[in-house]
Amino acid sequence: MRTSRPPRRPRTSLRTRLAALLTGVSVAGALLAGATAAHAADAPLRDLADAKDKVIGTAVTGSRLTGTYGEIAGTEFNGLTPGNAMKWGTVEPVRGSYDWAEADRIVEFAEAHGQQVRGHTLVWHSQNPSWLTNGSWTAAELGQVLDDHIATEVGRYEGRLATWDVVNEPFDEDGTYRRTLWYDTLGQDYIARALTAARAADPAAELYINDYNVEGVNAKSTALYDLVRSLKERGVPIDGVGLQAHLILGQVPASLQQNIQRFADLGVDVAITELDIRMQLPATPAKLAQQADEYEAVVAACVAVSRCTGVTVWGFTDSDSWIPDVFEGYGAATPYDEDYAPKPAYGAIATALGGTTTPPPTDACTAAYTVTGQWNTGFTGQVRIACSGAALSSWKVSWTYGAGQRITQSWNAGCTQTGTQVTCSNAAYNGSVPDGGAVTFGFNASWSGSNPVPTVTLA
Ligand code: XIL
């Protein structure tokens, strides 16, 4: 951790979080408890991480930061990374014409929730605008384009972001430089140039090089190690390395902690920046249990090294994961399932951060209420009834709305509302919930002022 420049903003002051709780539409803790009561860690992950001075972060999609997605992002994590919102192709699709809407939204959300933001990413070979990739550039021109991009983007958020992934994925698997527009036009010093420009644009941000398949000790991570050593020798600003950690079930490198330690010994911080652990679908209880052990091992390796600043998951829910789109037949890679129910991996992260979890009951049926989407005046919600060690042949779920919400429509259940009291009963075709199974119903409702999640009762 650098001592020569201003210290990082304090991570999460209670005051900030309380303010967010009181002013936000998404009132925090209680909501999550309503949504996920039976499975939740006994303390939110972010509180456990704060106590260890670590980041527990998640990549997010800006447009989804409402409802239950927003509640979990805001209450469980003390760091956010925009999954796509700060990439070149998103912020400057047309040369000189910027779109900061999603990036701003994420930074504002983070500030309202006392979270730090990891900027991602400034120089990469992927997700660039076509005017850039299809242009023909002299070295002088491209160097100027790079400098300007970094000055503009880093400058926009100066003082507000904790960290930047300045350079993303510079190496090939054998440890040679990846042949990209940057490397081919500017040579390997594009990396030093980008870091120098970023430091000038925001002297307080921690500057990282980020890559994948560099989690264990191997040719690629050794190339990164050698690069960082040489940058430091030359006085180029470099504060940390990001190990993406897009891992495959059963393939967590045994040398992960040793690798983190060797970078730390070089005098830079290390962050696990994009953790997910994918499995071949379908997910089974055995695979999810193994995944939990592996999540625990990764987080524990970071906790064990003081210069490892923390772990960011690449999407916290399987409904917001890049894996199924990119790795055919694989999925279930994140700590929450598609309905926002915490998976065993969630409890494992809590354990690695020194917390405890109350396991889901093994002989019960439970109902979990989530807000899946929310707009000015309305929202969509869902209730999932799941059984483990028990079964149902019919069901009735009821709750009390405390803030004037009114159901306008429901599906897969018959719902009635009298005053503040809502009761929903199974439809003709979905009364049966087998042991190990689940049924979901949905509804639309109106709200104004606030939309707290109620406690639901299953009868
Ligand atoms: C991924 C996003 O999650 C996807 O939504 C997008 O379609 C492609 O990029 N390494 C990185 C991330 O550094 O930026 C990538 O994110 C995943 C791999």
GROMACS .gro file of C-alpha atoms and ligand atoms in nm:
model
  477
    1MET     CA    1   0.000   0.000   0.000
    2ARG     CA    2   0.142   0.334  -0.099
    3THR     CA    3   0.234   0.582   0.166
    4SER     CA    4   0.341   0.872  -0.049
    5ARG     CA    5  -0.006   0.977  -0.158
    6PRO     CA    6  -0.332   1.050   0.021
    7PRO     CA    7  -0.482   0.752   0.197
    8ARG     CA    8  -0.787   0.584   0.052
    9ARG     CA    9  -1.122   0.714   0.152
   10PRO     CA   10  -1.238   0.538   0.462
   11ARG     CA   11  -1.421   0.230   0.351
   12THR     CA   12  -1.770   0.224   0.492
   13SER     CA   13  -1.870   0.466   0.758
   14LEU     CA   14  -2.177   0.364   0.949
   15ARG     CA   15  -2.307   0.715   0.901
   16THR     CA   16  -2.291   0.688   0.522
   17ARG     CA   17  -2.466   0.357   0.523
   18LEU     CA   18  -2.730   0.480   0.762
   19ALA     CA   19  -2.790   0.780   0.538
   20ALA     CA   20  -2.827   0.549   0.242
   21LEU     CA   21  -3.070   0.340   0.437
   22LEU     CA   22  -3.285   0.633   0.533
   23THR     CA   23  -3.294   0.812   0.199
   24GLY     CA   24  -3.281   0.524  -0.046
   25VAL     CA   25  -3.577   0.362  -0.206
   26SER     CA   26  -3.399   0.040  -0.142
   27VAL     CA   27  -3.398   0.013   0.231
   28ALA     CA   28  -3.126  -0.231   0.312
   29GLY     CA   29  -3.076  -0.494   0.582
   30ALA     CA   30  -3.435  -0.573   0.657
   31LEU     CA   31  -3.508  -0.628   0.292
   32LEU     CA   32  -3.241  -0.880   0.244
   33ALA     CA   33  -3.350  -1.058   0.556
   34GLY     CA   34  -3.696  -1.080   0.407
   35ALA     CA   35  -3.563  -1.206   0.080
   36THR     CA   36  -3.319  -1.463   0.198
   37ALA     CA   37  -3.377  -1.514   0.568
   38ALA     CA   38  -3.312  -1.881   0.595
   39HIS     CA   39  -2.980  -1.887   0.416
   40ALA     CA   40  -2.820  -1.556   0.495
   41ALA     CA   41  -2.488  -1.516   0.666
   42ASP     CA   42  -2.532  -1.395   1.019
   43ALA     CA   43  -2.365  -1.071   0.915
   44PRO     CA   44  -2.352  -0.918   0.566
   45LEU     CA   45  -2.039  -1.007   0.374
   46ARG     CA   46  -1.933  -0.642   0.366
   47ASP     CA   47  -1.931  -0.617   0.744
   48LEU     CA   48  -1.713  -0.926   0.767
   49ALA     CA   49  -1.480  -0.788   0.501
   50ASP     CA   50  -1.465  -0.443   0.667
   51ALA     CA   51  -1.359  -0.608   0.991
   52LYS     CA   52  -1.066  -0.764   0.806
   53ASP     CA   53  -0.992  -0.448   0.607
   54LYS     CA   54  -1.068  -0.630   0.282
   55VAL     CA   55  -1.285  -0.554  -0.015
   56ILE     CA   56  -1.568  -0.790  -0.100
   57GLY     CA   57  -1.686  -0.655  -0.432
   58THR     CA   58  -1.912  -0.745  -0.717
   59ALA     CA   59  -1.931  -0.653  -1.083
   60VAL     CA   60  -2.265  -0.489  -1.156
   61THR     CA   61  -2.490  -0.388  -1.443
   62GLY     CA   62  -2.604  -0.028  -1.385
   63SER     CA   63  -2.956  -0.071  -1.520
   64ARG     CA   64  -3.029  -0.346  -1.270
   65LEU     CA   65  -2.945  -0.155  -0.953
   66THR     CA   66  -3.302  -0.145  -0.819
   67GLY     CA   67  -3.522  -0.398  -0.641
   68THR     CA   68  -3.365  -0.705  -0.490
   69TYR     CA   69  -3.060  -0.685  -0.718
   70GLY     CA   70  -2.989  -0.336  -0.588
   71GLU     CA   71  -3.056  -0.437  -0.230
   72ILE     CA   72  -2.813  -0.725  -0.238
   73ALA     CA   73  -2.549  -0.525  -0.426
   74GLY     CA   74  -2.581  -0.245  -0.172
   75THR     CA   75  -2.602  -0.443   0.150
   76GLU     CA   76  -2.368  -0.737   0.092
   77PHE     CA   77  -2.073  -0.577  -0.089
   78ASN     CA   78  -1.839  -0.292   0.000
   79GLY     CA   79  -1.701  -0.257  -0.351
   80LEU     CA   80  -1.844  -0.237  -0.703
   81THR     CA   81  -1.688  -0.283  -1.045
   82PRO     CA   82  -1.884  -0.179  -1.354
   83GLY     CA   83  -1.909  -0.498  -1.559
   84ASN     CA   84  -1.914  -0.311  -1.890
   85ALA     CA   85  -2.006   0.051  -1.821
   86MET     CA   86  -1.654   0.196  -1.819
   87LYS     CA   87  -1.515   0.011  -2.120
   88TRP     CA   88  -1.405   0.221  -2.415
   89GLY     CA   89  -1.679   0.097  -2.646
   90THR     CA   90  -1.943   0.194  -2.390
   91VAL     CA   91  -1.815   0.538  -2.296
   92GLU     CA   92  -1.701   0.661  -2.640
   93PRO     CA   93  -1.889   0.469  -2.910
   94VAL     CA   94  -1.840   0.758  -3.151
   95ARG     CA   95  -1.515   0.949  -3.144
   96GLY     CA   96  -1.550   1.253  -2.921
   97SER     CA   97  -1.906   1.164  -2.816
   98TYR     CA   98  -1.926   1.027  -2.463
   99ASP     CA   99  -2.192   0.834  -2.279
  100TRP     CA  100  -2.133   0.822  -1.907
  101ALA     CA  101  -2.489   0.737  -1.804
  102GLU     CA  102  -2.432   0.384  -1.676
  103ALA     CA  103  -2.091   0.456  -1.530
  104ASP     CA  104  -2.226   0.759  -1.343
  105ARG     CA  105  -2.518   0.560  -1.214
  106ILE     CA  106  -2.289   0.294  -1.068
  107VAL     CA  107  -2.053   0.548  -0.910
  108GLU     CA  108  -2.347   0.736  -0.757
  109PHE     CA  109  -2.498   0.414  -0.625
  110ALA     CA  110  -2.164   0.321  -0.471
  111GLU     CA  111  -2.128   0.659  -0.306
  112ALA     CA  112  -2.481   0.639  -0.165
  113HIS     CA  113  -2.398   0.298  -0.020
  114GLY     CA  114  -2.051   0.373   0.113
  115GLN     CA  115  -1.882   0.144  -0.139
  116GLN     CA  116  -1.556   0.182  -0.322
  117VAL     CA  117  -1.542   0.156  -0.700
  118ARG     CA  118  -1.292  -0.027  -0.914
  119GLY     CA  119  -1.270   0.138  -1.257
  120HIS     CA  120  -1.262  -0.122  -1.534
  121THR     CA  121  -1.090  -0.087  -1.776
  122LEU     CA  122  -0.886   0.171  -1.975
  123VAL     CA  123  -0.662  -0.017  -2.219
  124TRP     CA  124  -0.776  -0.350  -2.357
  125HIS     CA  125  -0.795  -0.532  -2.689
  126SER     CA  126  -1.165  -0.608  -2.650
  127GLN     CA  127  -1.491  -0.411  -2.639
  128ASN     CA  128  -1.335  -0.112  -2.813
  129PRO     CA  129  -1.534   0.114  -3.047
  130SER     CA  130  -1.498   0.038  -3.416
  131TRP     CA  131  -1.364   0.386  -3.493
  132LEU     CA  132  -1.067   0.289  -3.280
  133THR     CA  133  -1.012  -0.068  -3.394
  134ASN     CA  134  -1.077   0.007  -3.761
  135GLY     CA  135  -0.873   0.326  -3.768
  136SER     CA  136  -0.527   0.336  -3.918
  137TRP     CA  137  -0.298   0.508  -3.675
  138THR     CA  138   0.059   0.621  -3.664
  139ALA     CA  139   0.229   0.560  -3.331
  140ALA     CA  140   0.214   0.931  -3.255
  141GLU     CA  141  -0.158   0.949  -3.327
  142LEU     CA  142  -0.250   0.637  -3.133
  143GLY     CA  143  -0.037   0.745  -2.836
  144GLN     CA  144  -0.228   1.072  -2.829
  145VAL     CA  145  -0.563   0.894  -2.854
  146LEU     CA  146  -0.464   0.676  -2.560
  147ASP     CA  147  -0.345   0.969  -2.349
  148ASP     CA  148  -0.663   1.163  -2.423
  149HIS     CA  149  -0.889   0.870  -2.341
  150ILE     CA  150  -0.723   0.814  -2.007
  151ALA     CA  151  -0.717   1.183  -1.919
  152THR     CA  152  -1.087   1.212  -2.003
  153GLU     CA  153  -1.216   0.902  -1.832
  154VAL     CA  154  -0.994   0.895  -1.526
  155GLY     CA  155  -1.029   1.273  -1.497
  156ARG     CA  156  -1.407   1.251  -1.495
  157TYR     CA  157  -1.402   1.040  -1.179
  158GLU     CA  158  -1.094   1.191  -1.018
  159GLY     CA  159  -1.095   1.140  -0.643
  160ARG     CA  160  -1.402   0.917  -0.652
  161LEU     CA  161  -1.263   0.578  -0.759
  162ALA     CA  162  -1.039   0.375  -0.533
  163THR     CA  163  -0.876   0.177  -0.810
  164TRP     CA  164  -0.836   0.150  -1.187
  165ASP     CA  165  -0.767  -0.160  -1.392
  166VAL     CA  166  -0.552   0.050  -1.622
  167VAL     CA  167  -0.430  -0.225  -1.852
  168ASN     CA  168  -0.634  -0.540  -1.907
  169GLU     CA  169  -0.505  -0.874  -2.036
  170PRO     CA  170  -0.167  -0.772  -2.184
  171PHE     CA  171  -0.022  -1.124  -2.204
  172ASP     CA  172  -0.069  -1.441  -2.403
  173GLU     CA  173  -0.070  -1.777  -2.229
  174ASP     CA  174   0.300  -1.840  -2.293
  175GLY     CA  175   0.398  -1.512  -2.130
  176THR     CA  176   0.468  -1.320  -2.449
  177TYR     CA  177   0.293  -0.990  -2.508
  178ARG     CA  178  -0.048  -1.020  -2.663
  179ARG     CA  179  -0.050  -0.880  -3.015
  180THR     CA  180  -0.303  -0.600  -3.000
  181LEU     CA  181  -0.359  -0.263  -3.159
  182TRP     CA  182  -0.167  -0.115  -2.867
  183TYR     CA  183   0.128  -0.349  -2.873
  184ASP     CA  184   0.157  -0.356  -3.250
  185THR     CA  185   0.150   0.021  -3.282
  186LEU     CA  186   0.319   0.145  -2.965
  187GLY     CA  187   0.531  -0.150  -2.851
  188GLN     CA  188   0.533  -0.280  -2.496
  189ASP     CA  189   0.574   0.067  -2.353
  190TYR     CA  190   0.205   0.135  -2.412
  191ILE     CA  191   0.167  -0.013  -2.064
  192ALA     CA  192   0.401   0.234  -1.894
  193ARG     CA  193   0.247   0.515  -2.092
  194ALA     CA  194  -0.106   0.426  -1.982
  195LEU     CA  195  -0.006   0.394  -1.617
  196THR     CA  196   0.171   0.729  -1.627
  197ALA     CA  197  -0.130   0.898  -1.786
  198ALA     CA  198  -0.365   0.746  -1.529
  199ARG     CA  199  -0.150   0.863  -1.239
  200ALA     CA  200  -0.148   1.215  -1.379
  201ALA     CA  201  -0.527   1.215  -1.416
  202ASP     CA  202  -0.602   1.086  -1.065
  203PRO     CA  203  -0.306   1.079  -0.827
  204ALA     CA  204  -0.512   0.910  -0.553
  205ALA     CA  205  -0.633   0.607  -0.748
  206GLU     CA  206  -0.453   0.276  -0.711
  207LEU     CA  207  -0.334   0.162  -1.053
  208TYR     CA  208  -0.346  -0.203  -1.157
  209ILE     CA  209  -0.263  -0.437  -1.440
  210ASN     CA  210  -0.529  -0.708  -1.461
  211ASP     CA  211  -0.519  -1.046  -1.637
  212TYR     CA  212  -0.662  -1.399  -1.640
  213ASN     CA  213  -0.486  -1.732  -1.600
  214VAL     CA  214  -0.234  -1.556  -1.379
  215GLU     CA  215  -0.381  -1.691  -1.052
  216GLY     CA  216  -0.123  -1.966  -1.008
  217VAL     CA  217   0.251  -1.962  -1.067
  218ASN     CA  218   0.293  -2.022  -1.441
  219ALA     CA  219   0.455  -1.872  -1.752
  220LYS     CA  220   0.192  -1.603  -1.788
  221SER     CA  221   0.194  -1.492  -1.424
  222THR     CA  222   0.573  -1.494  -1.430
  223ALA     CA  223   0.570  -1.261  -1.731
  224LEU     CA  224   0.339  -1.031  -1.536
  225TYR     CA  225   0.571  -1.056  -1.237
  226ASP     CA  226   0.872  -0.964  -1.448
  227LEU     CA  227   0.684  -0.673  -1.601
  228VAL     CA  228   0.579  -0.535  -1.262
  229ARG     CA  229   0.934  -0.567  -1.134
  230SER     CA  230   1.071  -0.379  -1.432
  231LEU     CA  231   0.803  -0.107  -1.409
  232LYS     CA  232   0.890  -0.054  -1.044
  233GLU     CA  233   1.261  -0.040  -1.123
  234ARG     CA  234   1.190   0.226  -1.383
  235GLY     CA  235   0.973   0.428  -1.149
  236VAL     CA  236   0.656   0.375  -1.354
  237PRO     CA  237   0.348   0.406  -1.130
  238ILE     CA  238   0.209   0.058  -1.059
  239ASP     CA  239   0.026  -0.019  -0.736
  240GLY     CA  240  -0.119  -0.362  -0.787
  241VAL     CA  241  -0.199  -0.664  -0.995
  242GLY     CA  242  -0.547  -0.800  -1.055
  243LEU     CA  243  -0.592  -1.173  -1.079
  244GLN     CA  244  -0.923  -1.213  -1.261
  245ALA     CA  245  -0.990  -1.568  -1.143
  246HIS     CA  246  -1.244  -1.691  -1.394
  247LEU     CA  247  -1.202  -2.043  -1.264
  248ILE     CA  248  -1.341  -2.383  -1.358
  249LEU     CA  249  -1.478  -2.617  -1.093
  250GLY     CA  250  -1.200  -2.849  -0.981
  251GLN     CA  251  -0.924  -2.631  -1.122
  252VAL     CA  252  -0.833  -2.378  -0.854
  253PRO     CA  253  -0.454  -2.347  -0.885
  254ALA     CA  254  -0.279  -2.495  -0.583
  255SER     CA  255  -0.019  -2.218  -0.599
  256LEU     CA  256  -0.271  -1.933  -0.567
  257GLN     CA  257  -0.160  -1.810  -0.226
  258GLN     CA  258   0.208  -1.852  -0.311
  259ASN     CA  259   0.153  -1.649  -0.626
  260ILE     CA  260  -0.030  -1.372  -0.439
  261GLN     CA  261   0.256  -1.367  -0.190
  262ARG     CA  262   0.526  -1.332  -0.452
  263PHE     CA  263   0.361  -1.024  -0.597
  264ALA     CA  264   0.314  -0.883  -0.248
  265ASP     CA  265   0.683  -0.939  -0.184
  266LEU     CA  266   0.758  -0.737  -0.494
  267GLY     CA  267   0.592  -0.442  -0.326
  268VAL     CA  268   0.253  -0.426  -0.498
  269ASP     CA  269  -0.100  -0.499  -0.382
  270VAL     CA  270  -0.295  -0.789  -0.523
  271ALA     CA  271  -0.669  -0.814  -0.581
  272ILE     CA  272  -0.885  -1.100  -0.700
  273THR     CA  273  -1.086  -0.894  -0.945
  274GLU     CA  274  -1.335  -1.112  -1.135
  275LEU     CA  275  -1.394  -1.431  -0.941
  276ASP     CA  276  -1.639  -1.684  -1.072
  277ILE     CA  277  -1.622  -2.063  -1.064
  278ARG     CA  278  -1.811  -2.220  -1.349
  279MET     CA  279  -1.937  -2.575  -1.372
  280GLN     CA  280  -2.083  -2.788  -1.643
  281LEU     CA  281  -2.461  -2.763  -1.623
  282PRO     CA  282  -2.676  -2.888  -1.471
  283ALA     CA  283  -2.566  -2.779  -1.127
  284THR     CA  284  -2.605  -3.055  -0.867
  285PRO     CA  285  -2.583  -3.038  -0.486
  286ALA     CA  286  -2.243  -3.210  -0.505
  287LYS     CA  287  -2.106  -2.961  -0.757
  288LEU     CA  288  -2.242  -2.668  -0.558
  289ALA     CA  289  -2.078  -2.805  -0.244
  290GLN     CA  290  -1.746  -2.840  -0.422
  291GLN     CA  291  -1.787  -2.489  -0.562
  292ALA     CA  292  -1.839  -2.361  -0.209
  293ASP     CA  293  -1.514  -2.521  -0.093
  294GLU     CA  294  -1.334  -2.360  -0.385
  295TYR     CA  295  -1.482  -2.016  -0.321
  296GLU     CA  296  -1.371  -2.052   0.039
  297ALA     CA  297  -1.018  -2.148  -0.066
  298VAL     CA  298  -0.984  -1.849  -0.300
  299VAL     CA  299  -1.113  -1.597  -0.048
  300ALA     CA  300  -0.902  -1.754   0.228
  301ALA     CA  301  -0.589  -1.724   0.014
  302CYS     CA  302  -0.653  -1.351  -0.015
  303VAL     CA  303  -0.734  -1.311   0.352
  304ALA     CA  304  -0.406  -1.485   0.438
  305VAL     CA  305  -0.189  -1.227   0.259
  306SER     CA  306  -0.206  -0.877   0.401
  307ARG     CA  307  -0.132  -0.709   0.069
  308CYS     CA  308  -0.422  -0.888  -0.096
  309THR     CA  309  -0.680  -0.611  -0.081
  310GLY     CA  310  -0.986  -0.823  -0.147
  311VAL     CA  311  -1.203  -1.028  -0.377
  312THR     CA  312  -1.456  -0.912  -0.635
  313VAL     CA  313  -1.702  -1.160  -0.783
  314TRP     CA  314  -1.788  -1.118  -1.151
  315GLY     CA  315  -2.159  -1.080  -1.094
  316PHE     CA  316  -2.315  -1.191  -0.767
  317THR     CA  317  -2.613  -1.373  -0.922
  318ASP     CA  318  -2.628  -1.639  -1.190
  319SER     CA  319  -2.883  -1.416  -1.364
  320ASP     CA  320  -2.611  -1.157  -1.424
  321SER     CA  321  -2.315  -1.376  -1.519
  322TRP     CA  322  -2.130  -1.372  -1.849
  323ILE     CA  323  -2.051  -1.743  -1.828
  324PRO     CA  324  -2.351  -1.902  -2.004
  325ASP     CA  325  -2.313  -1.662  -2.298
  326VAL     CA  326  -1.946  -1.733  -2.350
  327PHE     CA  327  -1.877  -2.088  -2.228
  328GLU     CA  328  -2.135  -2.317  -2.379
  329GLY     CA  329  -2.281  -2.568  -2.138
  330TYR     CA  330  -2.130  -2.396  -1.833
  331GLY     CA  331  -2.293  -2.176  -1.572
  332ALA     CA  332  -2.398  -2.150  -1.207
  333ALA     CA  333  -2.069  -1.968  -1.147
  334THR     CA  334  -2.168  -1.704  -0.891
  335PRO     CA  335  -2.266  -1.709  -0.520
  336TYR     CA  336  -2.642  -1.649  -0.570
  337ASP     CA  337  -2.875  -1.838  -0.799
  338GLU     CA  338  -3.092  -1.676  -1.064
  339ASP     CA  339  -3.368  -1.608  -0.810
  340TYR     CA  340  -3.126  -1.437  -0.571
  341ALA     CA  341  -3.117  -1.728  -0.329
  342PRO     CA  342  -2.769  -1.758  -0.177
  343LYS     CA  343  -2.591  -2.074  -0.283
  344PRO     CA  344  -2.347  -2.270  -0.066
  345ALA     CA  345  -2.069  -2.054  -0.215
  346TYR     CA  346  -2.220  -1.752  -0.042
  347GLY     CA  347  -2.185  -1.913   0.300
  348ALA     CA  348  -1.833  -2.022   0.208
  349ILE     CA  349  -1.729  -1.664   0.134
  350ALA     CA  350  -1.871  -1.560   0.471
  351THR     CA  351  -1.676  -1.839   0.640
  352ALA     CA  352  -1.350  -1.737   0.472
  353LEU     CA  353  -1.412  -1.381   0.591
  354GLY     CA  354  -1.446  -1.505   0.948
  355GLY     CA  355  -1.825  -1.514   0.965
  356THR     CA  356  -2.085  -1.775   1.037
  357THR     CA  357  -2.395  -1.873   0.845
  358THR     CA  358  -2.720  -2.027   0.947
  359PRO     CA  359  -2.770  -2.313   0.705
  360PRO     CA  360  -3.107  -2.342   0.533
  361PRO     CA  361  -3.345  -2.565   0.722
  362THR     CA  362  -3.330  -2.924   0.600
  363ASP     CA  363  -3.684  -3.014   0.698
  364ALA     CA  364  -3.893  -2.721   0.590
  365CYS     CA  365  -4.058  -2.526   0.314
  366THR     CA  366  -3.977  -2.155   0.302
  367ALA     CA  367  -4.102  -1.859   0.103
  368ALA     CA  368  -3.869  -1.582  -0.018
  369TYR     CA  369  -3.995  -1.249  -0.153
  370THR     CA  370  -3.787  -1.053  -0.403
  371VAL     CA  371  -3.840  -0.734  -0.603
  372THR     CA  372  -3.718  -0.825  -0.949
  373GLY     CA  373  -3.771  -0.487  -1.115
  374GLN     CA  374  -3.881  -0.144  -1.007
  375TRP     CA  375  -3.974   0.182  -1.180
  376ASN     CA  376  -4.119   0.522  -1.076
  377THR     CA  377  -4.455   0.404  -0.960
  378GLY     CA  378  -4.458   0.029  -0.997
  379PHE     CA  379  -4.260  -0.284  -0.940
  380THR     CA  380  -4.253  -0.652  -1.021
  381GLY     CA  381  -4.205  -0.898  -0.742
  382GLN     CA  382  -4.180  -1.268  -0.704
  383VAL     CA  383  -4.214  -1.523  -0.427
  384ARG     CA  384  -4.031  -1.851  -0.441
  385ILE     CA  385  -4.153  -2.139  -0.228
  386ALA     CA  386  -3.885  -2.402  -0.183
  387CYS     CA  387  -3.893  -2.729   0.010
  388SER     CA  388  -3.608  -2.929   0.154
  389GLY     CA  389  -3.684  -3.238   0.362
  390ALA     CA  390  -4.055  -3.158   0.337
  391ALA     CA  391  -4.319  -3.117   0.065
  392LEU     CA  392  -4.647  -2.935   0.007
  393SER     CA  393  -4.964  -3.024  -0.182
  394SER     CA  394  -5.107  -2.672  -0.158
  395TRP     CA  395  -4.981  -2.341  -0.025
  396LYS     CA  396  -5.082  -1.995   0.084
  397VAL     CA  397  -4.839  -1.707   0.132
  398SER     CA  398  -4.932  -1.387   0.312
  399TRP     CA  399  -4.768  -1.060   0.405
  400THR     CA  400  -4.846  -0.708   0.517
  401TYR     CA  401  -4.745  -0.407   0.311
  402GLY     CA  402  -4.613  -0.136   0.538
  403ALA     CA  403  -4.570   0.146   0.289
  404GLY     CA  404  -4.893   0.161   0.089
  405GLN     CA  405  -4.794  -0.082  -0.185
  406ARG     CA  406  -5.086  -0.234  -0.379
  407ILE     CA  407  -5.092  -0.549  -0.588
  408THR     CA  408  -5.232  -0.482  -0.935
  409GLN     CA  409  -5.182  -0.817  -1.105
  410SER     CA  410  -5.047  -1.164  -1.028
  411TRP     CA  411  -4.955  -1.479  -1.215
  412ASN     CA  412  -4.905  -1.840  -1.111
  413ALA     CA  413  -5.105  -1.762  -0.795
  414GLY     CA  414  -5.434  -1.602  -0.697
  415CYS     CA  415  -5.362  -1.291  -0.491
  416THR     CA  416  -5.604  -1.073  -0.299
  417GLN     CA  417  -5.528  -0.760  -0.104
  418THR     CA  418  -5.750  -0.622   0.172
  419GLY     CA  419  -5.609  -0.305   0.319
  420THR     CA  420  -5.244  -0.375   0.381
  421GLN     CA  421  -5.293  -0.753   0.397
  422VAL     CA  422  -5.200  -0.967   0.094
  423THR     CA  423  -5.277  -1.335   0.056
  424CYS     CA  424  -5.171  -1.547  -0.242
  425SER     CA  425  -5.277  -1.907  -0.295
  426ASN     CA  426  -5.153  -2.162  -0.546
  427ALA     CA  427  -5.307  -2.189  -0.890
  428ALA     CA  428  -5.475  -2.515  -0.991
  429TYR     CA  429  -5.155  -2.644  -1.147
  430ASN     CA  430  -4.879  -2.552  -0.900
  431GLY     CA  431  -4.997  -2.643  -0.550
  432SER     CA  432  -4.752  -2.928  -0.526
  433VAL     CA  433  -4.396  -2.849  -0.416
  434PRO     CA  434  -4.191  -3.168  -0.391
  435ASP     CA  435  -3.904  -3.227  -0.151
  436GLY     CA  436  -3.606  -3.052  -0.312
  437GLY     CA  437  -3.830  -2.855  -0.548
  438ALA     CA  438  -3.954  -2.499  -0.576
  439VAL     CA  439  -4.244  -2.302  -0.719
  440THR     CA  440  -4.238  -1.934  -0.809
  441PHE     CA  441  -4.522  -1.687  -0.859
  442GLY     CA  442  -4.507  -1.325  -0.962
  443PHE     CA  443  -4.699  -1.001  -0.933
  444ASN     CA  444  -4.701  -0.637  -1.028
  445ALA     CA  445  -4.776  -0.371  -0.769
  446SER     CA  446  -4.770   0.003  -0.719
  447TRP     CA  447  -4.558   0.191  -0.468
  448SER     CA  448  -4.461   0.543  -0.376
  449GLY     CA  449  -4.218   0.686  -0.126
  450SER     CA  450  -4.051   0.362  -0.033
  451ASN     CA  451  -4.087  -0.005  -0.113
  452PRO     CA  452  -3.959  -0.212   0.175
  453VAL     CA  453  -3.968  -0.589   0.141
  454PRO     CA  454  -4.223  -0.741   0.377
  455THR     CA  455  -4.180  -1.050   0.588
  456VAL     CA  456  -4.373  -1.333   0.428
  457THR     CA  457  -4.553  -1.616   0.601
  458LEU     CA  458  -4.609  -1.955   0.441
  459ALA     CA  459  -4.911  -2.157   0.544
  460XIL     C1  460  -1.728  -0.945  -1.976
  460XIL     C2  461  -1.866  -0.897  -1.935
  460XIL     O1  462  -1.901  -0.956  -1.812
  460XIL     C3  463  -1.967  -0.934  -2.041
  460XIL     O2  464  -2.094  -0.878  -2.010
  460XIL     C4  465  -1.921  -0.883  -2.176
  460XIL     O3  466  -2.010  -0.926  -2.277
  460XIL     C5  467  -1.781  -0.932  -2.208
  460XIL     O4  468  -1.694  -0.895  -2.102
  460XIL     N1  469  -1.242  -1.034  -1.847
  460XIL     C6  470  -1.268  -0.901  -1.822
  460XIL     C7  471  -1.409  -0.853  -1.820
  460XIL     O5  472  -1.176  -0.825  -1.788
  460XIL     O6  473  -1.420  -0.722  -1.863
  460XIL     C8  474  -1.499  -0.943  -1.902
  460XIL     O7  475  -1.633  -0.899  -1.882
  460XIL     C9  476  -1.480  -1.087  -1.864
  460XIL    C10  477  -1.339  -1.130  -1.887
   0.00000   0.00000   0.00000
